[in-house]
Amino acid sequence: MASVLWLQGGACSGNTMSFLNAEEPNVVDLITDFGLDLLWHPSLGMELGKQAQKIFWDCAQGKRPLDIFVFEGTVMMGPDGTGRYDMFADRPMKDWVTDLANAAQIVVAIGDCACWGGIPATEPNPTDSTGLQFHKRERGGFLGPDFRSKMGLPVINIPGCPAHPDWITQIIVALATGRAGDIALDELHRPQTFFKTFTQTGCTRVQFFEYKQPTTSFGEGTRTGCLFYEFGCRGPMTHSPCNRILWNRQSSKTRAGMPCTGCTEPEFPFFDLAPGTVFKTQKVSGMIPKEIPEGSDHLTYMAHAAAARIAAPQWSKEDMFVV
Ligand code: SF4
Ligand code: SF4
């Protein structure tokens, strides 16, 4: 039976909500079928006050074995490095994080905030927030670049704003059943099984992307065209399985006519949320996308785009989905 302790730092609880929405397995299945010993969780823990504090201290002091320490939200360092912006169980949360990360066999960061700081760490970052082992794309974060858990692993990052329920539960199940060694991580410590492909992989608009056919409006009911050219879709440069492992088992942002905003990448939210940068493709010379699909360069992209537009068949300019 693997013991799991889940704490929240600077967070909106979005990843907890996502976790509670898990279906295959759901949270009860995790406990009954996969033998998860959920020591405490902010929304599920039964203990309060001193009783809860005893669990944390017992884990921190090694009196109670802690297999998996899950952290959601940022580590708040402010003000002035005291961590007192986020007090929890009579201590700055950052002190709990230090003790519990060092006591755990495995440490898992759930969601952008815990992975790399997310929205709270966006400049001017008033709470001096950071991620567990990254600050945006820079290695380090709160625990430092060389941190390794007792099992010798770096922090396992499951990003997203929020992370999909399946990304969370499948990794927790793998860890709880002793398969940590099977989880290949990328250079940002993300499990490759989820984060090697792009949001674009499996997108129903990819044929419009291939023929460089834009959509002119977004939202519900928009079925034709690709959101890359006008609406800032980051699908070709965002590593996520959102069109392979669908949300609510039935859809994704791009399928619903909304651009991918790149929430699994450390730079999210891009452009510091400046007016006119969200849902809008940033362009050079008014027409060339400033950011192009990963692995391409501007010259090659432009040549390919010009040829694709010339070759575009009529169907790629029409609604091909018939209901
Ligand atoms: S750019 Fe976005 S909308 Fe277009 S095909 Fe890629 S993921 Fe789909
Ligand atoms: S489609 Fe993009 S923004 Fe939406 S959840 Fe997936 S990676 Fe995040």
Short mmCIF file of C-alpha atoms and ligand atoms in Angstrom, two decimals:
data_model
loop_
_atom_site.label_atom_id
_atom_site.label_comp_id
_atom_site.label_asym_id
_atom_site.label_seq_id
_atom_site.Cartn_x
_atom_site.Cartn_y
_atom_site.Cartn_z
CA MET A 1 0.00 0.00 0.00
CA ALA A 2 1.52 3.34 -1.04
CA SER A 3 1.03 6.31 1.25
CA VAL A 4 0.19 9.63 -0.40
CA LEU A 5 0.12 13.08 1.14
CA TRP A 6 -1.23 15.93 -1.01
CA LEU A 7 -0.76 19.58 0.01
CA GLN A 8 -1.69 22.85 -1.70
CA GLY A 9 0.42 25.98 -1.91
CA GLY A 10 -0.47 29.07 -3.95
CA ALA A 11 -3.27 27.44 -5.88
CA CYS A 12 -6.83 27.87 -7.13
CA SER A 13 -7.59 24.19 -6.37
CA GLY A 14 -8.09 23.54 -10.09
CA ASN A 15 -5.92 20.43 -10.03
CA THR A 16 -7.77 19.08 -7.01
CA MET A 17 -11.04 19.63 -8.90
CA SER A 18 -9.56 17.81 -11.88
CA PHE A 19 -8.36 14.93 -9.66
CA LEU A 20 -11.82 14.62 -8.10
CA ASN A 21 -13.29 14.41 -11.61
CA ALA A 22 -11.18 11.37 -12.47
CA GLU A 23 -13.23 8.45 -13.75
CA GLU A 24 -10.99 5.59 -14.84
CA PRO A 25 -9.90 5.10 -12.11
CA ASN A 26 -11.78 7.48 -9.87
CA VAL A 27 -10.53 8.52 -6.45
CA VAL A 28 -12.43 5.74 -4.66
CA ASP A 29 -10.99 3.16 -7.10
CA LEU A 30 -7.54 4.49 -6.34
CA ILE A 31 -8.04 3.76 -2.67
CA THR A 32 -9.95 0.47 -2.89
CA ASP A 33 -8.50 -1.16 -6.03
CA PHE A 34 -5.02 0.28 -6.20
CA GLY A 35 -4.36 0.35 -2.47
CA LEU A 36 -3.62 4.02 -2.16
CA ASP A 37 -3.28 5.10 1.44
CA LEU A 38 -4.33 8.73 1.14
CA LEU A 39 -2.89 10.12 4.36
CA TRP A 40 -4.37 13.56 3.84
CA HIS A 41 -5.69 15.79 1.07
CA PRO A 42 -7.06 19.36 1.41
CA SER A 43 -10.52 18.36 0.14
CA LEU A 44 -10.63 14.71 1.25
CA GLY A 45 -8.71 14.64 4.52
CA MET A 46 -10.93 13.96 7.53
CA GLU A 47 -8.49 15.27 10.12
CA LEU A 48 -8.41 18.89 11.20
CA GLY A 49 -6.19 21.05 13.40
CA LYS A 50 -3.78 19.18 15.66
CA GLN A 51 -4.80 15.80 14.24
CA ALA A 52 -3.87 16.87 10.72
CA GLN A 53 -0.71 18.53 11.98
CA LYS A 54 0.34 15.26 13.63
CA ILE A 55 0.14 13.49 10.26
CA PHE A 56 2.36 16.14 8.67
CA TRP A 57 4.90 16.09 11.50
CA ASP A 58 4.98 12.29 11.62
CA CYS A 59 5.76 12.21 7.89
CA ALA A 60 8.25 15.07 8.09
CA GLN A 61 10.11 13.43 10.98
CA GLY A 62 10.13 9.98 9.42
CA LYS A 63 7.85 8.44 12.04
CA ARG A 64 5.36 7.57 9.34
CA PRO A 65 6.63 6.40 5.92
CA LEU A 66 5.70 8.74 3.10
CA ASP A 67 5.82 7.16 -0.34
CA ILE A 68 4.43 9.93 -2.54
CA PHE A 69 4.31 13.62 -1.68
CA VAL A 70 2.03 15.46 -4.10
CA PHE A 71 2.16 19.24 -4.23
CA GLU A 72 -0.30 21.51 -6.03
CA GLY A 73 0.26 25.26 -6.35
CA THR A 74 3.29 27.47 -6.05
CA VAL A 75 5.74 27.69 -3.22
CA MET A 76 5.37 31.26 -1.98
CA MET A 77 8.67 32.69 -0.80
CA GLY A 78 7.46 36.18 0.08
CA PRO A 79 7.52 38.47 1.86
CA ASP A 80 11.30 38.80 1.98
CA GLY A 81 11.95 35.08 1.86
CA THR A 82 9.89 34.32 4.98
CA GLY A 83 7.12 32.41 3.20
CA ARG A 84 4.59 34.03 5.51
CA TYR A 85 2.22 34.85 2.64
CA ASP A 86 1.22 31.19 2.80
CA MET A 87 0.94 29.95 6.37
CA PHE A 88 -0.33 26.40 6.88
CA ALA A 89 -0.62 24.40 10.09
CA ASP A 90 1.32 27.01 12.07
CA ARG A 91 4.29 27.22 9.68
CA PRO A 92 5.11 28.76 6.33
CA MET A 93 4.04 26.20 3.72
CA LYS A 94 7.51 26.37 2.23
CA ASP A 95 8.92 24.80 5.42
CA TRP A 96 6.47 21.90 5.14
CA VAL A 97 7.52 21.48 1.52
CA THR A 98 11.19 21.28 2.47
CA ASP A 99 10.60 18.69 5.17
CA LEU A 100 8.09 16.55 3.29
CA ALA A 101 9.98 16.57 -0.01
CA ASN A 102 13.05 15.34 1.83
CA ALA A 103 11.07 12.67 3.65
CA ALA A 104 9.20 11.29 0.61
CA GLN A 105 10.26 8.45 -1.65
CA ILE A 106 8.79 10.31 -4.64
CA VAL A 107 7.74 13.94 -5.13
CA VAL A 108 5.11 14.87 -7.71
CA ALA A 109 4.21 18.42 -8.80
CA ILE A 110 0.65 18.66 -10.12
CA GLY A 111 -0.30 21.57 -12.38
CA ASP A 112 1.67 24.49 -13.79
CA CYS A 113 1.98 26.37 -10.51
CA ALA A 114 3.73 23.50 -8.73
CA CYS A 115 5.80 22.60 -11.81
CA TRP A 116 7.11 26.05 -12.74
CA GLY A 117 5.22 28.78 -10.99
CA GLY A 118 2.40 29.23 -13.51
CA ILE A 119 0.25 32.33 -13.36
CA PRO A 120 1.23 33.40 -9.79
CA ALA A 121 4.91 33.51 -10.80
CA THR A 122 4.20 35.74 -13.80
CA GLU A 123 5.88 39.12 -13.44
CA PRO A 124 5.62 41.11 -11.22
CA ASN A 125 5.14 37.95 -9.09
CA PRO A 126 4.02 39.76 -5.92
CA THR A 127 4.12 36.66 -3.71
CA ASP A 128 7.59 35.65 -4.92
CA SER A 129 6.13 32.35 -6.11
CA THR A 130 8.07 29.57 -7.75
CA GLY A 131 7.70 25.93 -8.79
CA LEU A 132 9.10 22.94 -6.94
CA GLN A 133 12.08 22.33 -9.23
CA PHE A 134 11.70 24.88 -12.03
CA HIS A 135 11.08 28.59 -12.17
CA LYS A 136 9.42 28.89 -15.55
CA ARG A 137 11.91 27.10 -17.87
CA GLU A 138 14.88 27.66 -15.59
CA ARG A 139 16.01 24.70 -13.48
CA GLY A 140 16.06 25.31 -9.76
CA GLY A 141 12.74 26.46 -8.38
CA PHE A 142 12.28 26.00 -4.66
CA LEU A 143 14.03 22.67 -4.14
CA GLY A 144 16.99 23.40 -6.40
CA PRO A 145 18.20 21.75 -9.61
CA ASP A 146 19.98 18.90 -7.84
CA PHE A 147 17.09 17.81 -5.64
CA ARG A 148 16.41 14.10 -5.68
CA SER A 149 13.77 12.33 -3.61
CA LYS A 150 14.65 9.36 -1.41
CA MET A 151 14.12 7.08 -4.40
CA GLY A 152 16.67 9.11 -6.34
CA LEU A 153 14.15 10.79 -8.64
CA PRO A 154 13.77 14.46 -9.52
CA VAL A 155 10.36 16.05 -9.00
CA ILE A 156 7.96 14.46 -11.49
CA ASN A 157 6.11 17.30 -13.21
CA ILE A 158 2.53 16.87 -14.39
CA PRO A 159 1.77 20.32 -15.79
CA GLY A 160 -1.46 21.80 -17.11
CA CYS A 161 -3.83 24.50 -15.97
CA PRO A 162 -5.28 22.23 -14.73
CA ALA A 163 -3.75 18.85 -15.47
CA HIS A 164 -6.15 16.33 -17.03
CA PRO A 165 -7.54 13.82 -14.47
CA ASP A 166 -6.01 10.89 -16.37
CA TRP A 167 -2.53 12.42 -16.38
CA ILE A 168 -2.74 12.66 -12.59
CA THR A 169 -4.29 9.29 -11.79
CA GLN A 170 -2.29 7.23 -14.28
CA ILE A 171 1.01 8.54 -12.97
CA ILE A 172 -0.06 8.11 -9.34
CA VAL A 173 -1.16 4.53 -10.10
CA ALA A 174 2.14 3.79 -11.82
CA LEU A 175 4.08 5.17 -8.87
CA ALA A 176 1.90 3.47 -6.27
CA THR A 177 2.29 0.09 -7.98
CA GLY A 178 6.08 0.28 -8.07
CA ARG A 179 6.51 1.26 -11.71
CA ALA A 180 8.36 4.53 -11.19
CA GLY A 181 11.23 3.13 -13.27
CA ASP A 182 8.92 2.79 -16.30
CA ILE A 183 8.13 6.51 -16.41
CA ALA A 184 10.44 8.17 -18.93
CA LEU A 185 10.72 11.89 -18.29
CA ASP A 186 11.56 14.65 -20.76
CA GLU A 187 14.05 17.44 -20.02
CA LEU A 188 11.33 19.31 -18.08
CA HIS A 189 10.64 16.22 -15.94
CA ARG A 190 7.29 15.60 -17.66
CA PRO A 191 6.25 11.97 -18.29
CA GLN A 192 6.90 11.40 -21.98
CA THR A 193 3.91 9.11 -22.30
CA PHE A 194 1.74 12.24 -22.10
CA PHE A 195 4.02 15.09 -23.13
CA LYS A 196 6.02 13.90 -26.15
CA THR A 197 3.27 14.57 -28.66
CA PHE A 198 1.67 17.94 -29.36
CA THR A 199 -1.81 19.31 -28.69
CA GLN A 200 -2.07 19.25 -32.47
CA THR A 201 -1.67 15.47 -32.53
CA GLY A 202 -5.21 14.27 -33.14
CA CYS A 203 -6.74 17.73 -33.62
CA THR A 204 -9.71 17.59 -35.98
CA ARG A 205 -8.50 20.80 -37.62
CA VAL A 206 -5.12 19.47 -38.66
CA GLN A 207 -6.10 19.12 -42.34
CA PHE A 208 -6.90 22.85 -42.37
CA PHE A 209 -3.54 23.51 -40.76
CA GLU A 210 -1.83 21.50 -43.51
CA TYR A 211 -3.46 23.60 -46.24
CA LYS A 212 -3.00 26.84 -44.27
CA GLN A 213 -6.69 27.57 -44.11
CA PRO A 214 -7.60 29.85 -41.19
CA THR A 215 -10.84 30.03 -39.32
CA THR A 216 -12.30 33.50 -39.09
CA SER A 217 -14.25 33.16 -35.87
CA PHE A 218 -13.87 31.00 -32.84
CA GLY A 219 -16.06 29.31 -30.35
CA GLU A 220 -18.92 26.89 -30.39
CA GLY A 221 -20.08 25.93 -33.84
CA THR A 222 -16.81 26.76 -35.57
CA ARG A 223 -15.79 23.61 -37.39
CA THR A 224 -13.76 24.73 -40.35
CA GLY A 225 -10.30 26.22 -40.52
CA CYS A 226 -7.38 26.17 -38.15
CA LEU A 227 -6.96 28.48 -35.17
CA PHE A 228 -3.20 28.91 -35.67
CA TYR A 229 -3.30 31.78 -38.15
CA GLU A 230 -5.50 34.35 -36.40
CA PHE A 231 -6.37 33.15 -32.92
CA GLY A 232 -2.98 32.27 -31.48
CA CYS A 233 -3.44 28.50 -31.22
CA ARG A 234 -0.29 27.04 -29.69
CA GLY A 235 -1.18 23.46 -30.64
CA PRO A 236 1.87 22.94 -32.89
CA MET A 237 4.34 23.96 -30.19
CA THR A 238 2.67 22.68 -27.03
CA HIS A 239 3.42 19.24 -25.67
CA SER A 240 0.15 17.73 -24.46
CA PRO A 241 -2.13 14.80 -25.27
CA CYS A 242 -5.29 16.95 -25.26
CA ASN A 243 -6.48 15.59 -28.60
CA ARG A 244 -5.47 12.00 -27.79
CA ILE A 245 -6.87 11.78 -24.28
CA LEU A 246 -9.99 13.89 -24.58
CA TRP A 247 -11.41 16.05 -21.83
CA ASN A 248 -14.58 14.59 -20.31
CA ARG A 249 -13.88 11.72 -22.71
CA GLN A 250 -15.40 13.72 -25.56
CA SER A 251 -13.71 16.94 -26.57
CA SER A 252 -10.78 19.33 -26.41
CA LYS A 253 -10.28 23.06 -26.67
CA THR A 254 -9.42 23.02 -30.35
CA ARG A 255 -12.29 20.66 -31.17
CA ALA A 256 -14.61 23.12 -29.43
CA GLY A 257 -13.22 26.01 -31.46
CA MET A 258 -10.92 27.49 -28.84
CA PRO A 259 -7.18 27.95 -29.34
CA CYS A 260 -4.74 25.98 -27.22
CA THR A 261 -3.07 28.51 -24.95
CA GLY A 262 -0.07 26.29 -24.26
CA CYS A 263 -0.83 25.55 -20.64
CA THR A 264 1.55 22.60 -20.33
CA GLU A 265 4.62 24.67 -21.20
CA PRO A 266 6.69 26.60 -18.62
CA GLU A 267 6.10 29.95 -20.34
CA PHE A 268 2.33 29.80 -19.79
CA PRO A 269 0.69 32.34 -19.60
CA PHE A 270 2.54 33.64 -22.61
CA PHE A 271 3.33 37.32 -23.16
CA ASP A 272 2.52 38.17 -19.53
CA LEU A 273 -1.17 38.39 -20.47
CA ALA A 274 -0.63 41.80 -22.08
CA PRO A 275 -3.75 43.19 -23.83
CA GLY A 276 -4.01 41.94 -27.39
CA THR A 277 -1.78 38.92 -26.89
CA VAL A 278 -4.31 36.33 -25.77
CA PHE A 279 -6.30 34.57 -28.50
CA LYS A 280 -4.38 36.52 -31.13
CA THR A 281 -1.59 35.29 -33.36
CA GLN A 282 1.47 37.49 -32.96
CA LYS A 283 2.84 38.32 -36.40
CA VAL A 284 5.93 39.71 -38.08
CA SER A 285 5.33 42.17 -40.94
CA GLY A 286 1.61 41.79 -40.34
CA MET A 287 1.34 38.31 -41.84
CA ILE A 288 4.06 35.87 -40.78
CA PRO A 289 3.37 34.11 -37.47
CA LYS A 290 6.03 35.15 -34.99
CA GLU A 291 6.07 31.68 -33.48
CA ILE A 292 6.04 28.72 -35.80
CA PRO A 293 5.58 24.98 -35.27
CA GLU A 294 8.31 23.39 -33.17
CA GLY A 295 11.20 22.11 -35.24
CA SER A 296 10.63 24.47 -38.18
CA ASP A 297 12.33 27.73 -39.14
CA HIS A 298 10.69 30.82 -40.63
CA LEU A 299 12.11 30.40 -44.14
CA THR A 300 11.06 26.77 -44.44
CA TYR A 301 7.70 27.55 -42.87
CA MET A 302 6.99 30.37 -45.35
CA ALA A 303 7.95 28.26 -48.37
CA HIS A 304 5.79 25.39 -47.13
CA ALA A 305 2.89 27.74 -46.35
CA ALA A 306 2.97 29.34 -49.80
CA ALA A 307 2.99 25.96 -51.55
CA ALA A 308 0.23 24.61 -49.28
CA ARG A 309 -2.03 27.59 -49.98
CA ILE A 310 -1.61 27.10 -53.73
CA ALA A 311 -2.30 23.39 -53.41
CA ALA A 312 -5.29 23.82 -51.09
CA PRO A 313 -8.30 21.91 -52.49
CA GLN A 314 -11.77 23.43 -52.38
CA TRP A 315 -12.93 21.13 -49.56
CA SER A 316 -10.31 22.60 -47.25
CA LYS A 317 -12.06 25.95 -47.55
CA GLU A 318 -15.50 24.58 -46.71
CA ASP A 319 -17.27 22.98 -43.77
CA MET A 320 -16.60 19.28 -44.22
CA PHE A 321 -18.45 18.11 -41.11
CA VAL A 322 -22.03 17.19 -41.89
CA VAL A 323 -24.50 16.56 -39.08
S1 SF4 B 1 -2.96 24.92 -34.81
FE1 SF4 B 1 -4.47 24.44 -33.22
S2 SF4 B 1 -6.46 24.35 -34.29
FE2 SF4 B 1 -4.86 24.26 -35.85
S3 SF4 B 1 -4.58 22.06 -36.21
FE3 SF4 B 1 -3.05 22.69 -34.68
S4 SF4 B 1 -4.01 22.30 -32.71
FE4 SF4 B 1 -5.64 22.25 -34.24
S1 SF4 B 2 -5.51 22.34 -25.27
FE1 SF4 B 2 -3.66 23.49 -24.71
S2 SF4 B 2 -4.36 25.04 -23.23
FE2 SF4 B 2 -5.97 23.47 -23.36
S3 SF4 B 2 -5.50 22.01 -21.74
FE3 SF4 B 2 -4.49 21.25 -23.58
S4 SF4 B 2 -2.41 22.08 -23.52
FE4 SF4 B 2 -3.64 23.26 -22.06
#
